[in-house]
PDB file of C-alpha atoms and ligand atoms in Angstrom:
ATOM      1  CA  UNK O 285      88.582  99.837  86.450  1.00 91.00           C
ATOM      2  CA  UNK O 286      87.792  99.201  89.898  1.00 97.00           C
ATOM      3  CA  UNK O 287      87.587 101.222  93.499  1.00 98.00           C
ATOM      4  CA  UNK O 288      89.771 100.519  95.707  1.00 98.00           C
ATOM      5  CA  UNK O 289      89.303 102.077  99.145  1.00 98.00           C
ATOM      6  CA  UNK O 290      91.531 102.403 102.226  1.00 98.00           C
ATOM      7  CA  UNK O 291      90.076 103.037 105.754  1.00 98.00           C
ATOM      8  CA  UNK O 292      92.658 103.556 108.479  1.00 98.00           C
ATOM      9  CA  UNK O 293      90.059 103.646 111.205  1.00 98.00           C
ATOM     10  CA  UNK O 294      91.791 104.564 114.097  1.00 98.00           C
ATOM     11  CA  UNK O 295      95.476 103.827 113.314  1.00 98.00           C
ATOM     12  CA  UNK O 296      98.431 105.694 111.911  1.00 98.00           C
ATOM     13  CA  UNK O 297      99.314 109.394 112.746  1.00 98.00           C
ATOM     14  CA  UNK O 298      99.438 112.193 111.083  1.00 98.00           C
ATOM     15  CA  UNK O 299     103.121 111.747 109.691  1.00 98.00           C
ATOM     16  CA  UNK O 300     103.233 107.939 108.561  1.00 98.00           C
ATOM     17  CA  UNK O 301      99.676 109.236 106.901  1.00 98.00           C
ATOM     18  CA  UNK O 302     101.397 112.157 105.114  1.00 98.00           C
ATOM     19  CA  UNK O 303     104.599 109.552 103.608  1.00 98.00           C
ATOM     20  CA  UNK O 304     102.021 107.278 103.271  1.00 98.00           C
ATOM     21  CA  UNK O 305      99.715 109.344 100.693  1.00 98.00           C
ATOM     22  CA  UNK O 306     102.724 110.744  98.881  1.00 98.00           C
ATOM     23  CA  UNK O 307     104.555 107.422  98.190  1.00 98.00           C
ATOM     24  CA  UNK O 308     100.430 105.988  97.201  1.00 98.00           C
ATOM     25  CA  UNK O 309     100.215 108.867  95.172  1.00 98.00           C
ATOM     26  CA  UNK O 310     103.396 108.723  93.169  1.00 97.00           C
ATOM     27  CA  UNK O 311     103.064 105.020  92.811  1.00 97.00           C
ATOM     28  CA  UNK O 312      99.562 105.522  91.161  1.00 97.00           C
ATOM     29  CA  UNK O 313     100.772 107.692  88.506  1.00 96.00           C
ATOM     30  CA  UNK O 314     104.140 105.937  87.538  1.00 95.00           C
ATOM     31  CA  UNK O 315     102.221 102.982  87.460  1.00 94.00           C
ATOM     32  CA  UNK O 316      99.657 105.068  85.542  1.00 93.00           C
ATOM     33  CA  UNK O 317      96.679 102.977  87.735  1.00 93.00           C
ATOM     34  CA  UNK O 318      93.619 104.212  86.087  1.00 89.00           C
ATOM     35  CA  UNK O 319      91.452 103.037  89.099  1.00 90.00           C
ATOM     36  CA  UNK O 320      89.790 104.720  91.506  1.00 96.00           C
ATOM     37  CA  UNK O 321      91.850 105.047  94.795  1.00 98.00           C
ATOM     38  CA  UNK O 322      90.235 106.487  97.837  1.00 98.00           C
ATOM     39  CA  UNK O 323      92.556 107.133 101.668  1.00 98.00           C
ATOM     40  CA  UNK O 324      90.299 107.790 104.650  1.00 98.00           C
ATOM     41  CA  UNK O 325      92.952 108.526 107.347  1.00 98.00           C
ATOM     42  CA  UNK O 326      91.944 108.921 110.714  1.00 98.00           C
ATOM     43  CA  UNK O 327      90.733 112.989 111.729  1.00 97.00           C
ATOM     44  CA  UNK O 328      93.885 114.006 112.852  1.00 97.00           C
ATOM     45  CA  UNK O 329      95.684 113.099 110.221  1.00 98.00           C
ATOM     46  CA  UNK O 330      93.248 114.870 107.324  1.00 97.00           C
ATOM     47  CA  UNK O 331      95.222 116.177 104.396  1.00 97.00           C
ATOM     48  CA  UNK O 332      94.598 118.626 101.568  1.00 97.00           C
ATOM     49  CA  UNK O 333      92.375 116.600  98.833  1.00 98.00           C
ATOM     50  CA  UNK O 334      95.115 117.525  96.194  1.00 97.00           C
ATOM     51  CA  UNK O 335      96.604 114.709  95.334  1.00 97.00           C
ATOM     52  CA  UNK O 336      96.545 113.685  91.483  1.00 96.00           C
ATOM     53  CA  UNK O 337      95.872 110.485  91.562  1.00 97.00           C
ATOM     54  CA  UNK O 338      94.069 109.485  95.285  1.00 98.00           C
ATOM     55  CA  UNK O 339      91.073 110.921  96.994  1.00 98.00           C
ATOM     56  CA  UNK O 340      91.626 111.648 100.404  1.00 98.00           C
ATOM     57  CA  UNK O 341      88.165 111.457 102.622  1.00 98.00           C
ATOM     58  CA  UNK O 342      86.351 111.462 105.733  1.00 98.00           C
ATOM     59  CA  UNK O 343      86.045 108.197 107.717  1.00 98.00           C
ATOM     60  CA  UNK O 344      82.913 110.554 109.403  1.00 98.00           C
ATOM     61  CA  UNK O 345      81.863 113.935 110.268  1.00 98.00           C
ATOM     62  CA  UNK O 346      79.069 115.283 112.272  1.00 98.00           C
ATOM     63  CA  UNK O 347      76.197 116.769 109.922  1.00 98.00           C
ATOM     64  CA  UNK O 348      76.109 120.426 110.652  1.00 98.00           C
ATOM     65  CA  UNK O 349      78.437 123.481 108.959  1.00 98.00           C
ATOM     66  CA  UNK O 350      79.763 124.143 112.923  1.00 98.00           C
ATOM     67  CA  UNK O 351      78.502 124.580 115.894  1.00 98.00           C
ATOM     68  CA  UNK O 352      78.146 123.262 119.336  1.00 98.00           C
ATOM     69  CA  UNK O 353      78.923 119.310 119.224  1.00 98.00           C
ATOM     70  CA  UNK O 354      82.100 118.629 121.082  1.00 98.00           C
ATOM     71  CA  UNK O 355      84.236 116.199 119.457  1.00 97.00           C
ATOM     72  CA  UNK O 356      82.930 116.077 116.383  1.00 98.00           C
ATOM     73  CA  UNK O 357      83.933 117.795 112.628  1.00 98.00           C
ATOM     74  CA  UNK O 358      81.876 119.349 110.691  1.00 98.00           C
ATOM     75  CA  UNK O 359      81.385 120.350 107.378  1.00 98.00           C
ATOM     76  CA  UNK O 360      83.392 123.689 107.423  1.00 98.00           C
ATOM     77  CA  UNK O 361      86.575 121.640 108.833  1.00 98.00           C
ATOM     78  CA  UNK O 362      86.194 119.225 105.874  1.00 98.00           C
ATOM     79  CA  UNK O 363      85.831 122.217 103.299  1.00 97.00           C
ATOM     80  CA  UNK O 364      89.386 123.656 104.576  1.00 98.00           C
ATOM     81  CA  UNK O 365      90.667 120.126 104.007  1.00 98.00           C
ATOM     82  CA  UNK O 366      89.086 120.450  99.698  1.00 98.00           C
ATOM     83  CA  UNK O 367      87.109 116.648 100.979  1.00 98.00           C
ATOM     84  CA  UNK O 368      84.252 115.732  99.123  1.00 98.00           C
ATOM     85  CA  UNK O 369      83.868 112.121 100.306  1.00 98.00           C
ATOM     86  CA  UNK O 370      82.745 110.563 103.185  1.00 98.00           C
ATOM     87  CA  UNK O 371      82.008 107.232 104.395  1.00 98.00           C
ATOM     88  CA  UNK O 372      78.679 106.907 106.580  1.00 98.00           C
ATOM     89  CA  UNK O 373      76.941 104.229 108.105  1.00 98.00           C
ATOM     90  CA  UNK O 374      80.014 102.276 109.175  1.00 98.00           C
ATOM     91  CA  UNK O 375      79.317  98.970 111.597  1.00 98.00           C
ATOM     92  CA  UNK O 376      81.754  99.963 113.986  1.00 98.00           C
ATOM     93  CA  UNK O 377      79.935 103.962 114.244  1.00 98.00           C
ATOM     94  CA  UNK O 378      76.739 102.100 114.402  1.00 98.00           C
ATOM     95  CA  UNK O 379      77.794  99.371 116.928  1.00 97.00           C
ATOM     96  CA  UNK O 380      80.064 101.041 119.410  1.00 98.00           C
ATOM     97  CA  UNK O 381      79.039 104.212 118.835  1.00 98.00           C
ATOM     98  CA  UNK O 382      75.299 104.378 118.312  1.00 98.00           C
ATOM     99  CA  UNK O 383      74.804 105.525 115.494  1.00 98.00           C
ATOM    100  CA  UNK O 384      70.716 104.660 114.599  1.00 98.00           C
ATOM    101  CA  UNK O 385      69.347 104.166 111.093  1.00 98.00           C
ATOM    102  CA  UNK O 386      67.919 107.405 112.043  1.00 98.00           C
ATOM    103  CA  UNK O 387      70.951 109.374 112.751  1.00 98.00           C
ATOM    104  CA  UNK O 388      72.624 107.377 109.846  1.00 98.00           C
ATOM    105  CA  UNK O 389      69.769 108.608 107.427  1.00 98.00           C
ATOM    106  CA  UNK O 390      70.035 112.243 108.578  1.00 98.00           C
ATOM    107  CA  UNK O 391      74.082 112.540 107.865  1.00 98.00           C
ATOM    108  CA  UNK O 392      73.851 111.267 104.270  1.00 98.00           C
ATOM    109  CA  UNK O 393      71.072 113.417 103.626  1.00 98.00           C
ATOM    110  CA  UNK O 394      72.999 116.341 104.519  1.00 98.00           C
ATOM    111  CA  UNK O 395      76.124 115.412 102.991  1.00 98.00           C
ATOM    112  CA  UNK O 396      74.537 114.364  99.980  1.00 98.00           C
ATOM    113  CA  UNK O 397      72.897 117.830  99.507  1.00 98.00           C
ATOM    114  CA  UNK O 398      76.112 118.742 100.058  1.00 98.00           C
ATOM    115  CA  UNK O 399      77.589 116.874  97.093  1.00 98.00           C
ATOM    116  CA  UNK O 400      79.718 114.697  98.865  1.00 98.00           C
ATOM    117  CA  UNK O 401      80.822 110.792  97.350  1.00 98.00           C
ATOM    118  CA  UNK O 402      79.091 109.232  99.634  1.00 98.00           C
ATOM    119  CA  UNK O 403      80.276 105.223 100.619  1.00 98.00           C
ATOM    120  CA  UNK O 404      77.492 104.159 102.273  1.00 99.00           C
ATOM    121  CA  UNK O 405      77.913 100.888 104.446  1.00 98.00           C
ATOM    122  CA  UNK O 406      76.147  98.130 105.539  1.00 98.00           C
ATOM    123  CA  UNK O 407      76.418  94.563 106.891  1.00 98.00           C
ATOM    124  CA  UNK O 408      74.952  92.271 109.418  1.00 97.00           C
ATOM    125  CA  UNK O 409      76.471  90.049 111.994  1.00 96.00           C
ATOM    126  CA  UNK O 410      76.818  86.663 112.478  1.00 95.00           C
ATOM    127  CA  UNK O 411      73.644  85.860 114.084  1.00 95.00           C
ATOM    128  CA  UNK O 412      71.665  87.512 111.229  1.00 96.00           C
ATOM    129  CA  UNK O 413      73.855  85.590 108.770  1.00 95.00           C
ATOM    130  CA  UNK O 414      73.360  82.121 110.703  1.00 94.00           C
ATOM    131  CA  UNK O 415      69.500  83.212 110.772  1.00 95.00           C
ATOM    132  CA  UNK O 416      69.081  83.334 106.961  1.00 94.00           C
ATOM    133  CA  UNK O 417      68.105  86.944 107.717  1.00 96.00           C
ATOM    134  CA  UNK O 418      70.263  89.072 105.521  1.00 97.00           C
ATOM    135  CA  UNK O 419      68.603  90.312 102.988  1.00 97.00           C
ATOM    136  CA  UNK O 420      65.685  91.664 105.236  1.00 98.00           C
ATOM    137  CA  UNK O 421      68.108  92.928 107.327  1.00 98.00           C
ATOM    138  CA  UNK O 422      70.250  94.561 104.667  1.00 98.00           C
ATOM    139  CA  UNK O 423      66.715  96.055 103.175  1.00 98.00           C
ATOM    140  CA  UNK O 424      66.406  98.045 106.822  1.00 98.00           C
ATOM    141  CA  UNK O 425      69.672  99.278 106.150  1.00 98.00           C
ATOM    142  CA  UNK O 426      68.573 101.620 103.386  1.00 98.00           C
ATOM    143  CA  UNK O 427      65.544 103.127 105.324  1.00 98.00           C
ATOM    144  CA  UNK O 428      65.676 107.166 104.883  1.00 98.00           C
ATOM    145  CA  UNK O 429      68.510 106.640 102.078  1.00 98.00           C
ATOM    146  CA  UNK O 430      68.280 107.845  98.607  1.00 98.00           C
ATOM    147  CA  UNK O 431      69.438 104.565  96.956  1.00 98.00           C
ATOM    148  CA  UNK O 432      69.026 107.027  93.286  1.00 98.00           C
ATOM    149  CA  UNK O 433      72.286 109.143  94.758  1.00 98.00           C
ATOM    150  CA  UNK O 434      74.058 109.970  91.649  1.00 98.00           C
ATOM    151  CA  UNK O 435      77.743 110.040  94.188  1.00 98.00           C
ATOM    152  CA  UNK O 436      76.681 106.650  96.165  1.00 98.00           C
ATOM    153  CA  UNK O 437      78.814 103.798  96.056  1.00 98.00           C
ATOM    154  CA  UNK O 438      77.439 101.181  98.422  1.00 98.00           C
ATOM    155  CA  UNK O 439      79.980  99.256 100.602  1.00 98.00           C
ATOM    156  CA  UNK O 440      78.742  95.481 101.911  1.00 98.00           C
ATOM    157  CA  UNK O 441      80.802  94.461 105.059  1.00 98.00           C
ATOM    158  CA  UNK O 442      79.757  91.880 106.953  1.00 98.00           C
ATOM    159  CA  UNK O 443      80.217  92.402 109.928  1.00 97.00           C
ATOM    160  CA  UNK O 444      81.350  88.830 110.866  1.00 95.00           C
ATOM    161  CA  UNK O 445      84.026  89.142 108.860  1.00 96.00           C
ATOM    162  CA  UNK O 446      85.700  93.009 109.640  1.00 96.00           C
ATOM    163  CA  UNK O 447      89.344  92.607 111.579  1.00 94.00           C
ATOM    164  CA  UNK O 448      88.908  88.899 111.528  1.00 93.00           C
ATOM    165  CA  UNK O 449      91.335  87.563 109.434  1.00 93.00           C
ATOM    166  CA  UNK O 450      88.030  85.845 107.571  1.00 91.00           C
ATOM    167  CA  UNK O 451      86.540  87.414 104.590  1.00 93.00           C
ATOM    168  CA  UNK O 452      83.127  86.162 103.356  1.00 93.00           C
ATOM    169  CA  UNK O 453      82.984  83.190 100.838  1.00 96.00           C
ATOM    170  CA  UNK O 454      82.850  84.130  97.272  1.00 98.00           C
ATOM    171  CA  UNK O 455      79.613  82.827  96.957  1.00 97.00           C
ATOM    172  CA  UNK O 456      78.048  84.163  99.919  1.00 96.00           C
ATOM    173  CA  UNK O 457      79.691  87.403  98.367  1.00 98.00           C
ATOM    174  CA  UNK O 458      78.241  86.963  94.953  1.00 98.00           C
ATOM    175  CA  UNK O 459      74.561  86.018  96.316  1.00 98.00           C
ATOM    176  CA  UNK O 460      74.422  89.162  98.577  1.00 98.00           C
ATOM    177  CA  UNK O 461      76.179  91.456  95.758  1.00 98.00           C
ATOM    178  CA  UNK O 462      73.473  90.014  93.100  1.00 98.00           C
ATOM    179  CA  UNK O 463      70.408  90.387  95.890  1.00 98.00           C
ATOM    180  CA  UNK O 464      71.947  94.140  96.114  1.00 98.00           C
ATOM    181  CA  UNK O 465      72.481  95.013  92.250  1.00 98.00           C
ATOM    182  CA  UNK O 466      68.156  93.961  92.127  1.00 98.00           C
ATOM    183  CA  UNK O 467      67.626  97.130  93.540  1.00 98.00           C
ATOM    184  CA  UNK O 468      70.898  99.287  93.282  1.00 98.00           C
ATOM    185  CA  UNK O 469      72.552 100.763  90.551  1.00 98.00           C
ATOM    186  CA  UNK O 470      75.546 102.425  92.643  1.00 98.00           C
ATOM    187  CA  UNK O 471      79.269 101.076  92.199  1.00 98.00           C
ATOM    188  CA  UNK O 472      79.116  98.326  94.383  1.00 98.00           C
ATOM    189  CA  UNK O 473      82.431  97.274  96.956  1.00 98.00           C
ATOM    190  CA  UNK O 474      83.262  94.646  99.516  1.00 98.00           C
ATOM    191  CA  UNK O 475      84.627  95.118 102.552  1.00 98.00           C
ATOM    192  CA  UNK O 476      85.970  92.682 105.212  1.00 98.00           C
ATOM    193  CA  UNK O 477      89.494  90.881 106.028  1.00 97.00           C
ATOM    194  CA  UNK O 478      90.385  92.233 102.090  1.00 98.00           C
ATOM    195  CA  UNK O 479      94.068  91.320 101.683  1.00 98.00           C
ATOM    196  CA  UNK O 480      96.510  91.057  98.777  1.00 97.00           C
ATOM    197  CA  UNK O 481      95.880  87.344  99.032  1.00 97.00           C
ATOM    198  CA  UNK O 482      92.089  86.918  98.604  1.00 97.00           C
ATOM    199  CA  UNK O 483      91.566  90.596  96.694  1.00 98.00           C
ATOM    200  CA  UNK O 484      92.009  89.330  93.316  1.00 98.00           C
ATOM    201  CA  UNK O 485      89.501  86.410  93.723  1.00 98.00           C
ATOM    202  CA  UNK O 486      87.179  88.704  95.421  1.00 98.00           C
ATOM    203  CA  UNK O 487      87.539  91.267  92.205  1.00 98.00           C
ATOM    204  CA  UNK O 488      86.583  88.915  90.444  1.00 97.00           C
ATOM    205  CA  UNK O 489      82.907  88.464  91.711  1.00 98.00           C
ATOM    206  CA  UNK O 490      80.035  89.512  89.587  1.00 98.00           C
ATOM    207  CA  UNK O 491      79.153  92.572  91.024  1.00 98.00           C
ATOM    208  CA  UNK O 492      82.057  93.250  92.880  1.00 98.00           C
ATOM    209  CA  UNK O 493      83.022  96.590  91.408  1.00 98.00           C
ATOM    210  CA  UNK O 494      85.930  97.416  93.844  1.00 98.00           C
ATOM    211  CA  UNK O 495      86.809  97.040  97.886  1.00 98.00           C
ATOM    212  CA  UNK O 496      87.330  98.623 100.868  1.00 98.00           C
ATOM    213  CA  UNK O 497      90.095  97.597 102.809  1.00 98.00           C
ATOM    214  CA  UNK O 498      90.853  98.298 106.444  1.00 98.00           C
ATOM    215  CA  UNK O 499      94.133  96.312 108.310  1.00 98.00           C
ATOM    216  CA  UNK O 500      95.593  95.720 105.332  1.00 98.00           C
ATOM    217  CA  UNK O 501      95.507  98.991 103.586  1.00 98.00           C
ATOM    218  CA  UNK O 502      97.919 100.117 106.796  1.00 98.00           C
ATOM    219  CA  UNK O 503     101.072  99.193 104.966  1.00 98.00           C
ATOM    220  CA  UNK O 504     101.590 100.815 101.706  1.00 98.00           C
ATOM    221  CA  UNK O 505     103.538  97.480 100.264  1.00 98.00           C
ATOM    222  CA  UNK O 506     100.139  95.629 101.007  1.00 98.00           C
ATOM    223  CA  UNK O 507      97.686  98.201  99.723  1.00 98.00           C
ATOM    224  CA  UNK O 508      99.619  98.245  96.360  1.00 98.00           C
ATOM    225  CA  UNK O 509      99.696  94.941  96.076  1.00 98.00           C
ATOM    226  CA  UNK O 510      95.706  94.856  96.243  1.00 98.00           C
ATOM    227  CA  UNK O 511      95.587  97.733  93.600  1.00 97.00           C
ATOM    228  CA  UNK O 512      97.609  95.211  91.640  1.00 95.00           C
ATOM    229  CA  UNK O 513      95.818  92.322  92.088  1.00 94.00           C
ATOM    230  CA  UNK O 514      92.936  92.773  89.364  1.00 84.00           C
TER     231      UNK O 514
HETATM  232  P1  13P N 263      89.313  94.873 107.751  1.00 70.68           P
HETATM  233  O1  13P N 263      89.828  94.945 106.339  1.00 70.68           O
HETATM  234  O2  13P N 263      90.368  95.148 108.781  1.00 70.68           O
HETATM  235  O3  13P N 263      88.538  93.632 108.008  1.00 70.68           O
HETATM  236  O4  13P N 263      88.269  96.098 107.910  1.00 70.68           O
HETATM  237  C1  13P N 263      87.277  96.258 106.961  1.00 70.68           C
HETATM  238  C2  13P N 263      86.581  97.534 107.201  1.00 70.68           C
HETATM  239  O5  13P N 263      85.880  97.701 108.190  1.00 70.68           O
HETATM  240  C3  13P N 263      86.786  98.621 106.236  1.00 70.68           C
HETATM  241  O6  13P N 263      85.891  99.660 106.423  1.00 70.68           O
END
């Protein structure tokens, strides 16, 4: 059993997203795939959580039940929706939008009194990498979160290797997934240039317990062909 996890940042619309959970969906359960499958489609395209066999989440959401903060969801918009997952902490929110450890901290706490699955992100860049920095760096990257989360599942992406085309070595995967199980006892996933080429060898990492897959979880053929690839 493994999680496998599919964010569509900011790509697909609502339609292809509706075919596309339907045809995941039914393939799942012909298939009977007893793994964990998770879609986190892009805001607009938000579906009813009812699917039998795939969770469909948040890729974010502002931490408040409503209220005055334009452009954002909340949790109320998310409840009409039946989601109970949420990713947080996301390089991409916390490089090129801003989001602080701070501001990171306060959203999981909320969702997580909220009940929410909560995949919880982090990764450094290349210059932390090439620095021999990581694991301090990684360590700062759980300030103000409850690491003892009964819903966490914690997702490593470096960020070196996110829309690159270059995932992470296997053993620079295995020595940052081992440094993380020391102090975590959450499902742990990888994340970064996943594809149905490199998946399997990547599932097959000690404490690898599933991945989360962004470019090539946009075409269905692809994403299956991770699923299958354990
Ligand atoms: P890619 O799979 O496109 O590298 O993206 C990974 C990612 O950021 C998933 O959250």
């Amino acid at each position: 059993m493994a999680i496998f996890a599919a964010n569509f940042k900011c790509n697909l619309t609502r339609g292809q997203t509706q075919t596309y959970l339907t045809e995941l969906d039914s393939y799942a359960s012909k298939n009977h795939i007893k793994d964990d499958i998770f879609v986190f489609p892009n805001q607009t395209a938000l579906l009813p959580n009812t699917y039998a066999c795939v969770r469909v989440g948040a890729q974010n959401a502002y931490c408040a039940e409503n209220g005055g903060f334009t452009g954002e969801i909340g949790a109320q918009q998310l409840k009409e929706f039946g989601i109970d997952s949420i990713i947080i902490g996301h390089s991409e929110r916390r490089t090129i939008f801003g989001e602080s450890q701070a501001f990171v901290a306060q959203k999981f706490a909320y969702f997580a009194k909220a009940g929410f699955t909560i995949i919880y992100c982090i990764g450094e860049d290349l210059g932390v990498r090439q620095s021999g920095g990581v694991e301090k760096f990684l360590r700062e990257e759980f300030v103000g979160i409850d690491t003892q989360y009964e819903n966490l599942i914690v997702a490593y992406e470096p960020i070196w290797a996110i829309g690159t085309g270059v995932s992470a070595k296997l053993e620079d995967i295995a020595q940052t997934h081992e440094f993380l199980r020391g102090f975590l006892d959450s499902a742990l996933l990888y994340g970064g240039s996943v594809n149905e080429t490199n998946a399997g060898e990547i599932l097959r990492v000690p404490n690898v317990d599933g991945v989360l897959v962004g470019s090539a979880s946009l075409e269905i053929s692809r994403f299956c062909k991770i699923i299958e690839s354990l």
